[in-house]
């Protein structure tokens, strides 16, 4: 009987599933063609100029950052082209994992009992969540941004999901022996340590969520029932945070951008916190974020959604998200659209927690129609991004061919002409690209400049989608 229910689910929405699978394949190709940009090359050159991988780790920790995923992944991926290409394809798995973790954080294991419309709700939530993530070109597609935002987000939600599991009925009924606890403790500690050492905003999110959990146990006088494994993970989180915060490179990076003083910091935060929910500073101005929430509420809201428990849970997730924004208060010179990445993740978890904790999984024909439309939207966006990434990658390869063939003290390379019309393609502004060419000049031993001759391509002057349309002319 259960098999029949699952088969019916797939048969009823088979067209949407085909579109979604196709979109995933195109997304994997899109990530594959995103070329290295600036910081990617800078980390590779640092590695090549170091005395080995350990020396590189020390250089990064002392001179740039204490963020462990960035230090480790850049040393393991950039020096090895094959590994890098495989990792680029693997980004798709990271995105899917982030969605599944967000769903678990909102609903726990009940969100994975695929019956009565749960699968359709998960897919619609996942796609809208994906479309709502801020500046995905920088936080997902670009490898250096991926190491600083997407990977830490996965580690953050892993710690929080693990915390929820510790307090679930399923775990509390598990009778662990002393030997089992000893054997599993390193894993519990590692989950906390990786989250704590990954990113400053992750520390705030995990610490806030932990504080709420521990406080609720103190209020209910149930603190003695907190599993020892949870304390082990908290210890890992604390030590991981110390490891990251203590890095001398953090403070060198902060001093590289002028701060502006207390008044300017307050002004920045007053603009940043409310603007974070509307992607301030980008062309989207929050359309994807709020369009997705409106669709979810329209499809799944019922009166029983507004229970005391659901509202309380949603408020907690909002507070966790706000904590990630307040992290920037001592370092407002680091504020950018990228730093809103985490708050939108927790905003969507809050929405899912409000709508779906009471098992509001409708199976209306409208939902099947919306599932097809959103799947098509994800596919079309992915196709647009793939075309854009191939165009940028071709231009970057052409520039490197010119540089590698150079036999003089000065070489002129074209601007990146592709006009980015896709939200999953990342290139730098002409100004930042010029600074990158200065760094490149020091690396290769001769001057590399932009080609500004009369017939040379200009920045953002080439539209790849339009070129496909008129390719026969």
mmCIF file of N, CA, C and O in Angstrom, residues 367-433:
data_model
loop_
_atom_site.group_PDB
_atom_site.id
_atom_site.type_symbol
_atom_site.label_atom_id
_atom_site.label_comp_id
_atom_site.label_asym_id
_atom_site.label_seq_id
_atom_site.Cartn_x
_atom_site.Cartn_y
_atom_site.Cartn_z
ATOM 1 N N UNK A 367 -1.555 22.913 -6.456
ATOM 2 C CA UNK A 367 -0.182 22.688 -6.025
ATOM 3 C C UNK A 367 0.614 21.981 -7.118
ATOM 4 O O UNK A 367 1.777 22.312 -7.369
ATOM 5 N N UNK A 368 -0.009 21.022 -7.796
ATOM 6 C CA UNK A 368 0.675 20.346 -8.903
ATOM 7 C C UNK A 368 0.988 21.332 -10.017
ATOM 8 O O UNK A 368 2.073 21.280 -10.623
ATOM 9 N N UNK A 369 0.055 22.251 -10.290
ATOM 10 C CA UNK A 369 0.299 23.257 -11.316
ATOM 11 C C UNK A 369 1.430 24.193 -10.936
ATOM 12 O O UNK A 369 2.301 24.519 -11.762
ATOM 13 N N UNK A 370 1.443 24.639 -9.668
ATOM 14 C CA UNK A 370 2.508 25.524 -9.192
ATOM 15 C C UNK A 370 3.853 24.805 -9.221
ATOM 16 O O UNK A 370 4.890 25.399 -9.555
ATOM 17 N N UNK A 371 3.850 23.527 -8.890
ATOM 18 C CA UNK A 371 5.079 22.731 -8.913
ATOM 19 C C UNK A 371 5.689 22.719 -10.316
ATOM 20 O O UNK A 371 6.911 22.873 -10.474
ATOM 21 N N UNK A 372 4.860 22.567 -11.329
ATOM 22 C CA UNK A 372 5.342 22.588 -12.718
ATOM 23 C C UNK A 372 5.898 23.963 -13.066
ATOM 24 O O UNK A 372 6.992 24.081 -13.655
ATOM 25 N N UNK A 373 5.188 25.012 -12.703
ATOM 26 C CA UNK A 373 5.612 26.370 -13.064
ATOM 27 C C UNK A 373 6.946 26.729 -12.412
ATOM 28 O O UNK A 373 7.853 27.260 -13.058
ATOM 29 N N UNK A 374 7.077 26.414 -11.114
ATOM 30 C CA UNK A 374 8.322 26.766 -10.420
ATOM 31 C C UNK A 374 9.481 25.902 -10.922
ATOM 32 O O UNK A 374 10.615 26.384 -11.048
ATOM 33 N N UNK A 375 9.221 24.634 -11.228
ATOM 34 C CA UNK A 375 10.265 23.779 -11.804
ATOM 35 C C UNK A 375 10.749 24.348 -13.125
ATOM 36 O O UNK A 375 11.957 24.365 -13.419
ATOM 37 N N UNK A 376 9.808 24.825 -13.932
ATOM 38 C CA UNK A 376 10.160 25.439 -15.206
ATOM 39 C C UNK A 376 10.962 26.719 -14.990
ATOM 40 O O UNK A 376 11.930 26.993 -15.717
ATOM 41 N N UNK A 377 10.584 27.491 -13.976
ATOM 42 C CA UNK A 377 11.306 28.721 -13.653
ATOM 43 C C UNK A 377 12.750 28.425 -13.259
ATOM 44 O O UNK A 377 13.693 29.094 -13.707
ATOM 45 N N UNK A 378 12.945 27.403 -12.426
ATOM 46 C CA UNK A 378 14.303 27.015 -12.021
ATOM 47 C C UNK A 378 15.108 26.546 -13.225
ATOM 48 O O UNK A 378 16.289 26.885 -13.374
ATOM 49 N N UNK A 379 14.470 25.795 -14.120
ATOM 50 C CA UNK A 379 15.158 25.301 -15.305
ATOM 51 C C UNK A 379 15.567 26.442 -16.228
ATOM 52 O O UNK A 379 16.711 26.491 -16.707
ATOM 53 N N UNK A 380 14.645 27.367 -16.488
ATOM 54 C CA UNK A 380 14.949 28.492 -17.384
ATOM 55 C C UNK A 380 16.066 29.353 -16.806
ATOM 56 O O UNK A 380 16.980 29.780 -17.528
ATOM 57 N N UNK A 381 16.019 29.611 -15.495
ATOM 58 C CA UNK A 381 17.086 30.388 -14.868
ATOM 59 C C UNK A 381 18.429 29.664 -14.994
ATOM 60 O O UNK A 381 19.467 30.289 -15.271
ATOM 61 N N UNK A 382 18.416 28.351 -14.795
ATOM 62 C CA UNK A 382 19.653 27.572 -14.907
ATOM 63 C C UNK A 382 20.199 27.610 -16.332
ATOM 64 O O UNK A 382 21.414 27.735 -16.543
ATOM 65 N N UNK A 383 19.325 27.503 -17.322
ATOM 66 C CA UNK A 383 19.768 27.566 -18.720
ATOM 67 C C UNK A 383 20.380 28.922 -19.037
ATOM 68 O O UNK A 383 21.417 29.011 -19.711
ATOM 69 N N UNK A 384 19.751 29.987 -18.559
ATOM 70 C CA UNK A 384 20.292 31.331 -18.762
ATOM 71 C C UNK A 384 21.665 31.458 -18.115
ATOM 72 O O UNK A 384 22.604 32.016 -18.707
ATOM 73 N N UNK A 385 21.805 30.922 -16.894
ATOM 74 C CA UNK A 385 23.089 30.965 -16.206
ATOM 75 C C UNK A 385 24.154 30.148 -16.907
ATOM 76 O O UNK A 385 25.324 30.538 -16.959
ATOM 77 N N UNK A 386 23.761 29.007 -17.464
ATOM 78 C CA UNK A 386 24.722 28.162 -18.173
ATOM 79 C C UNK A 386 25.269 28.886 -19.397
ATOM 80 O O UNK A 386 26.492 28.890 -19.634
ATOM 81 N N UNK A 387 24.382 29.503 -20.176
ATOM 82 C CA UNK A 387 24.824 30.257 -21.358
ATOM 83 C C UNK A 387 25.782 31.375 -20.936
ATOM 84 O O UNK A 387 26.836 31.584 -21.548
ATOM 85 N N UNK A 388 25.424 32.083 -19.881
ATOM 86 C CA UNK A 388 26.246 33.183 -19.388
ATOM 87 C C UNK A 388 27.608 32.688 -18.900
ATOM 88 O O UNK A 388 28.651 33.277 -19.195
ATOM 89 N N UNK A 389 27.613 31.589 -18.145
ATOM 90 C CA UNK A 389 28.875 31.059 -17.618
ATOM 91 C C UNK A 389 29.794 30.555 -18.718
ATOM 92 O O UNK A 389 31.012 30.720 -18.655
ATOM 93 N N UNK A 390 29.214 29.912 -19.732
ATOM 94 C CA UNK A 390 30.029 29.451 -20.858
ATOM 95 C C UNK A 390 30.656 30.649 -21.567
ATOM 96 O O UNK A 390 31.840 30.613 -21.948
ATOM 97 N N UNK A 391 29.885 31.732 -21.725
ATOM 98 C CA UNK A 391 30.398 32.926 -22.382
ATOM 99 C C UNK A 391 31.557 33.533 -21.587
ATOM 100 O O UNK A 391 32.606 33.863 -22.149
ATOM 101 N N UNK A 392 31.371 33.680 -20.271
ATOM 102 C CA UNK A 392 32.429 34.251 -19.429
ATOM 103 C C UNK A 392 33.655 33.341 -19.428
ATOM 104 O O UNK A 392 34.799 33.801 -19.537
ATOM 105 N N UNK A 393 33.432 32.035 -19.306
ATOM 106 C CA UNK A 393 34.540 31.079 -19.289
ATOM 107 C C UNK A 393 35.348 31.145 -20.582
ATOM 108 O O UNK A 393 36.586 31.095 -20.560
ATOM 109 N N UNK A 394 34.663 31.287 -21.706
ATOM 110 C CA UNK A 394 35.347 31.397 -22.996
ATOM 111 C C UNK A 394 36.214 32.649 -23.041
ATOM 112 O O UNK A 394 37.358 32.619 -23.513
ATOM 113 N N UNK A 395 35.687 33.750 -22.530
ATOM 114 C CA UNK A 395 36.460 34.996 -22.509
ATOM 115 C C UNK A 395 37.681 34.891 -21.591
ATOM 116 O O UNK A 395 38.771 35.365 -21.926
ATOM 117 N N UNK A 396 37.496 34.282 -20.436
ATOM 118 C CA UNK A 396 38.617 34.125 -19.501
ATOM 119 C C UNK A 396 39.705 33.249 -20.116
ATOM 120 O O UNK A 396 40.903 33.566 -20.017
ATOM 121 N N UNK A 397 39.314 32.167 -20.759
ATOM 122 C CA UNK A 397 40.296 31.287 -21.406
ATOM 123 C C UNK A 397 41.036 32.017 -22.520
ATOM 124 O O UNK A 397 42.244 31.798 -22.728
ATOM 125 N N UNK A 398 40.321 32.870 -23.248
ATOM 126 C CA UNK A 398 40.954 33.645 -24.320
ATOM 127 C C UNK A 398 42.000 34.598 -23.739
ATOM 128 O O UNK A 398 43.080 34.770 -24.298
ATOM 129 N N UNK A 399 41.689 35.204 -22.608
ATOM 130 C CA UNK A 399 42.652 36.101 -21.962
ATOM 131 C C UNK A 399 43.901 35.343 -21.529
ATOM 132 O O UNK A 399 45.029 35.816 -21.714
ATOM 133 N N UNK A 400 43.695 34.160 -20.960
ATOM 134 C CA UNK A 400 44.860 33.386 -20.525
ATOM 135 C C UNK A 400 45.695 32.921 -21.721
ATOM 136 O O UNK A 400 46.930 32.839 -21.620
ATOM 137 N N UNK A 401 45.066 32.632 -22.829
ATOM 138 C CA UNK A 401 45.821 32.250 -24.029
ATOM 139 C C UNK A 401 46.714 33.407 -24.490
ATOM 140 O O UNK A 401 47.874 33.198 -24.887
ATOM 141 N N UNK A 402 46.201 34.633 -24.406
ATOM 142 C CA UNK A 402 46.992 35.813 -24.784
ATOM 143 C C UNK A 402 48.161 35.978 -23.827
ATOM 144 O O UNK A 402 49.300 36.247 -24.245
ATOM 145 N N UNK A 403 47.899 35.814 -22.527
ATOM 146 C CA UNK A 403 48.963 35.975 -21.526
ATOM 147 C C UNK A 403 50.032 34.899 -21.691
ATOM 148 O O UNK A 403 51.234 35.183 -21.661
ATOM 149 N N UNK A 404 49.616 33.653 -21.884
ATOM 150 C CA UNK A 404 50.575 32.552 -22.004
ATOM 151 C C UNK A 404 51.401 32.637 -23.280
ATOM 152 O O UNK A 404 52.525 32.111 -23.333
ATOM 153 N N UNK A 405 50.864 33.281 -24.317
ATOM 154 C CA UNK A 405 51.595 33.410 -25.580
ATOM 155 C C UNK A 405 52.468 34.662 -25.618
ATOM 156 O O UNK A 405 53.166 34.909 -26.606
ATOM 157 N N UNK A 406 52.459 35.456 -24.556
ATOM 158 C CA UNK A 406 53.167 36.725 -24.560
ATOM 159 C C UNK A 406 54.686 36.543 -24.542
ATOM 160 O O UNK A 406 55.209 35.658 -23.866
ATOM 161 N N UNK A 407 55.365 37.382 -25.299
ATOM 162 C CA UNK A 407 56.836 37.358 -25.317
ATOM 163 C C UNK A 407 57.402 38.760 -25.102
ATOM 164 O O UNK A 407 58.513 39.070 -25.528
ATOM 165 N N UNK A 408 56.643 39.644 -24.452
ATOM 166 C CA UNK A 408 57.100 41.018 -24.249
ATOM 167 C C UNK A 408 56.895 41.424 -22.804
ATOM 168 O O UNK A 408 56.412 40.642 -21.983
ATOM 169 N N UNK A 409 57.264 42.673 -22.491
ATOM 170 C CA UNK A 409 57.125 43.174 -21.128
ATOM 171 C C UNK A 409 55.758 43.775 -20.862
ATOM 172 O O UNK A 409 55.474 44.206 -19.749
ATOM 173 N N UNK A 410 54.908 43.837 -21.877
ATOM 174 C CA UNK A 410 53.577 44.406 -21.722
ATOM 175 C C UNK A 410 52.586 43.641 -22.591
ATOM 176 O O UNK A 410 52.843 43.394 -23.770
ATOM 177 N N UNK A 411 51.475 43.237 -22.012
ATOM 178 C CA UNK A 411 50.449 42.538 -22.774
ATOM 179 C C UNK A 411 49.084 43.129 -22.422
ATOM 180 O O UNK A 411 48.807 43.446 -21.261
ATOM 181 N N UNK A 412 48.276 43.343 -23.442
ATOM 182 C CA UNK A 412 46.929 43.884 -23.248
ATOM 183 C C UNK A 412 45.902 42.768 -23.453
ATOM 184 O O UNK A 412 45.945 42.056 -24.460
ATOM 185 N N UNK A 413 45.026 42.625 -22.491
ATOM 186 C CA UNK A 413 43.977 41.606 -22.586
ATOM 187 C C UNK A 413 42.632 42.302 -22.638
ATOM 188 O O UNK A 413 42.458 43.397 -22.081
ATOM 189 N N UNK A 414 41.634 41.707 -23.286
ATOM 190 C CA UNK A 414 40.322 42.360 -23.385
ATOM 191 C C UNK A 414 39.580 42.381 -22.058
ATOM 192 O O UNK A 414 39.800 41.532 -21.189
ATOM 193 N N UNK A 415 38.716 43.370 -21.922
ATOM 194 C CA UNK A 415 37.764 43.354 -20.809
ATOM 195 C C UNK A 415 36.876 42.110 -20.936
ATOM 196 O O UNK A 415 36.724 41.540 -22.021
ATOM 197 N N UNK A 416 36.277 41.705 -19.814
ATOM 198 C CA UNK A 416 35.228 40.691 -19.885
ATOM 199 C C UNK A 416 33.977 41.391 -20.415
ATOM 200 O O UNK A 416 33.384 42.237 -19.745
ATOM 201 N N UNK A 417 33.600 41.059 -21.636
ATOM 202 C CA UNK A 417 32.529 41.792 -22.309
ATOM 203 C C UNK A 417 31.136 41.261 -21.993
ATOM 204 O O UNK A 417 30.142 41.962 -22.198
ATOM 205 N N UNK A 418 31.044 40.025 -21.506
ATOM 206 C CA UNK A 418 29.728 39.434 -21.255
ATOM 207 C C UNK A 418 28.929 40.267 -20.257
ATOM 208 O O UNK A 418 29.407 40.562 -19.153
ATOM 209 N N UNK A 419 27.748 40.657 -20.654
ATOM 210 C CA UNK A 419 26.842 41.368 -19.751
ATOM 211 C C UNK A 419 26.077 40.336 -18.945
ATOM 212 O O UNK A 419 25.369 39.499 -19.508
ATOM 213 N N UNK A 420 26.258 40.375 -17.643
ATOM 214 C CA UNK A 420 25.667 39.356 -16.784
ATOM 215 C C UNK A 420 24.168 39.598 -16.642
ATOM 216 O O UNK A 420 23.725 40.571 -16.030
ATOM 217 N N UNK A 421 23.393 38.718 -17.229
ATOM 218 C CA UNK A 421 21.937 38.778 -17.111
ATOM 219 C C UNK A 421 21.412 37.584 -16.322
ATOM 220 O O UNK A 421 20.215 37.347 -16.275
ATOM 221 N N UNK A 422 22.317 36.825 -15.745
ATOM 222 C CA UNK A 422 21.949 35.639 -14.967
ATOM 223 C C UNK A 422 22.416 35.832 -13.529
ATOM 224 O O UNK A 422 23.473 36.402 -13.280
ATOM 225 N N UNK A 423 21.627 35.337 -12.586
ATOM 226 C CA UNK A 423 21.930 35.529 -11.169
ATOM 227 C C UNK A 423 22.911 34.497 -10.634
ATOM 228 O O UNK A 423 23.226 34.503 -9.450
ATOM 229 N N UNK A 424 23.392 33.617 -11.502
ATOM 230 C CA UNK A 424 24.306 32.561 -11.061
ATOM 231 C C UNK A 424 25.674 32.665 -11.717
ATOM 232 O O UNK A 424 26.457 31.726 -11.665
ATOM 233 N N UNK A 425 25.964 33.793 -12.341
ATOM 234 C CA UNK A 425 27.263 34.019 -12.972
ATOM 235 C C UNK A 425 27.971 35.144 -12.240
ATOM 236 O O UNK A 425 27.387 36.215 -12.040
ATOM 237 N N UNK A 426 29.217 34.925 -11.851
ATOM 238 C CA UNK A 426 29.951 35.955 -11.114
ATOM 239 C C UNK A 426 31.171 36.413 -11.898
ATOM 240 O O UNK A 426 32.012 35.604 -12.295
ATOM 241 N N UNK A 427 31.230 37.707 -12.149
ATOM 242 C CA UNK A 427 32.461 38.341 -12.625
ATOM 243 C C UNK A 427 32.646 39.619 -11.817
ATOM 244 O O UNK A 427 31.691 40.134 -11.212
ATOM 245 N N UNK A 428 33.851 40.141 -11.834
ATOM 246 C CA UNK A 428 34.123 41.352 -11.075
ATOM 247 C C UNK A 428 33.845 42.598 -11.902
ATOM 248 O O UNK A 428 33.747 42.533 -13.138
ATOM 249 N N UNK A 429 33.715 43.717 -11.224
ATOM 250 C CA UNK A 429 33.565 44.983 -11.912
ATOM 251 C C UNK A 429 34.867 45.292 -12.654
ATOM 252 O O UNK A 429 35.935 44.767 -12.299
ATOM 253 N N UNK A 430 34.819 46.142 -13.689
ATOM 254 C CA UNK A 430 36.064 46.504 -14.386
ATOM 255 C C UNK A 430 37.136 47.052 -13.446
ATOM 256 O O UNK A 430 38.329 46.801 -13.641
ATOM 257 N N UNK A 431 36.726 47.797 -12.418
ATOM 258 C CA UNK A 431 37.694 48.336 -11.468
ATOM 259 C C UNK A 431 38.398 47.214 -10.704
ATOM 260 O O UNK A 431 39.634 47.203 -10.579
ATOM 261 N N UNK A 432 37.609 46.256 -10.176
ATOM 262 C CA UNK A 432 38.225 45.144 -9.458
ATOM 263 C C UNK A 432 39.035 44.261 -10.405
ATOM 264 O O UNK A 432 40.060 43.685 -10.011
ATOM 265 N N UNK A 433 38.578 44.152 -11.642
ATOM 266 C CA UNK A 433 39.318 43.373 -12.630
ATOM 267 C C UNK A 433 40.666 44.021 -12.906
ATOM 268 O O UNK A 433 41.680 43.331 -13.089
#
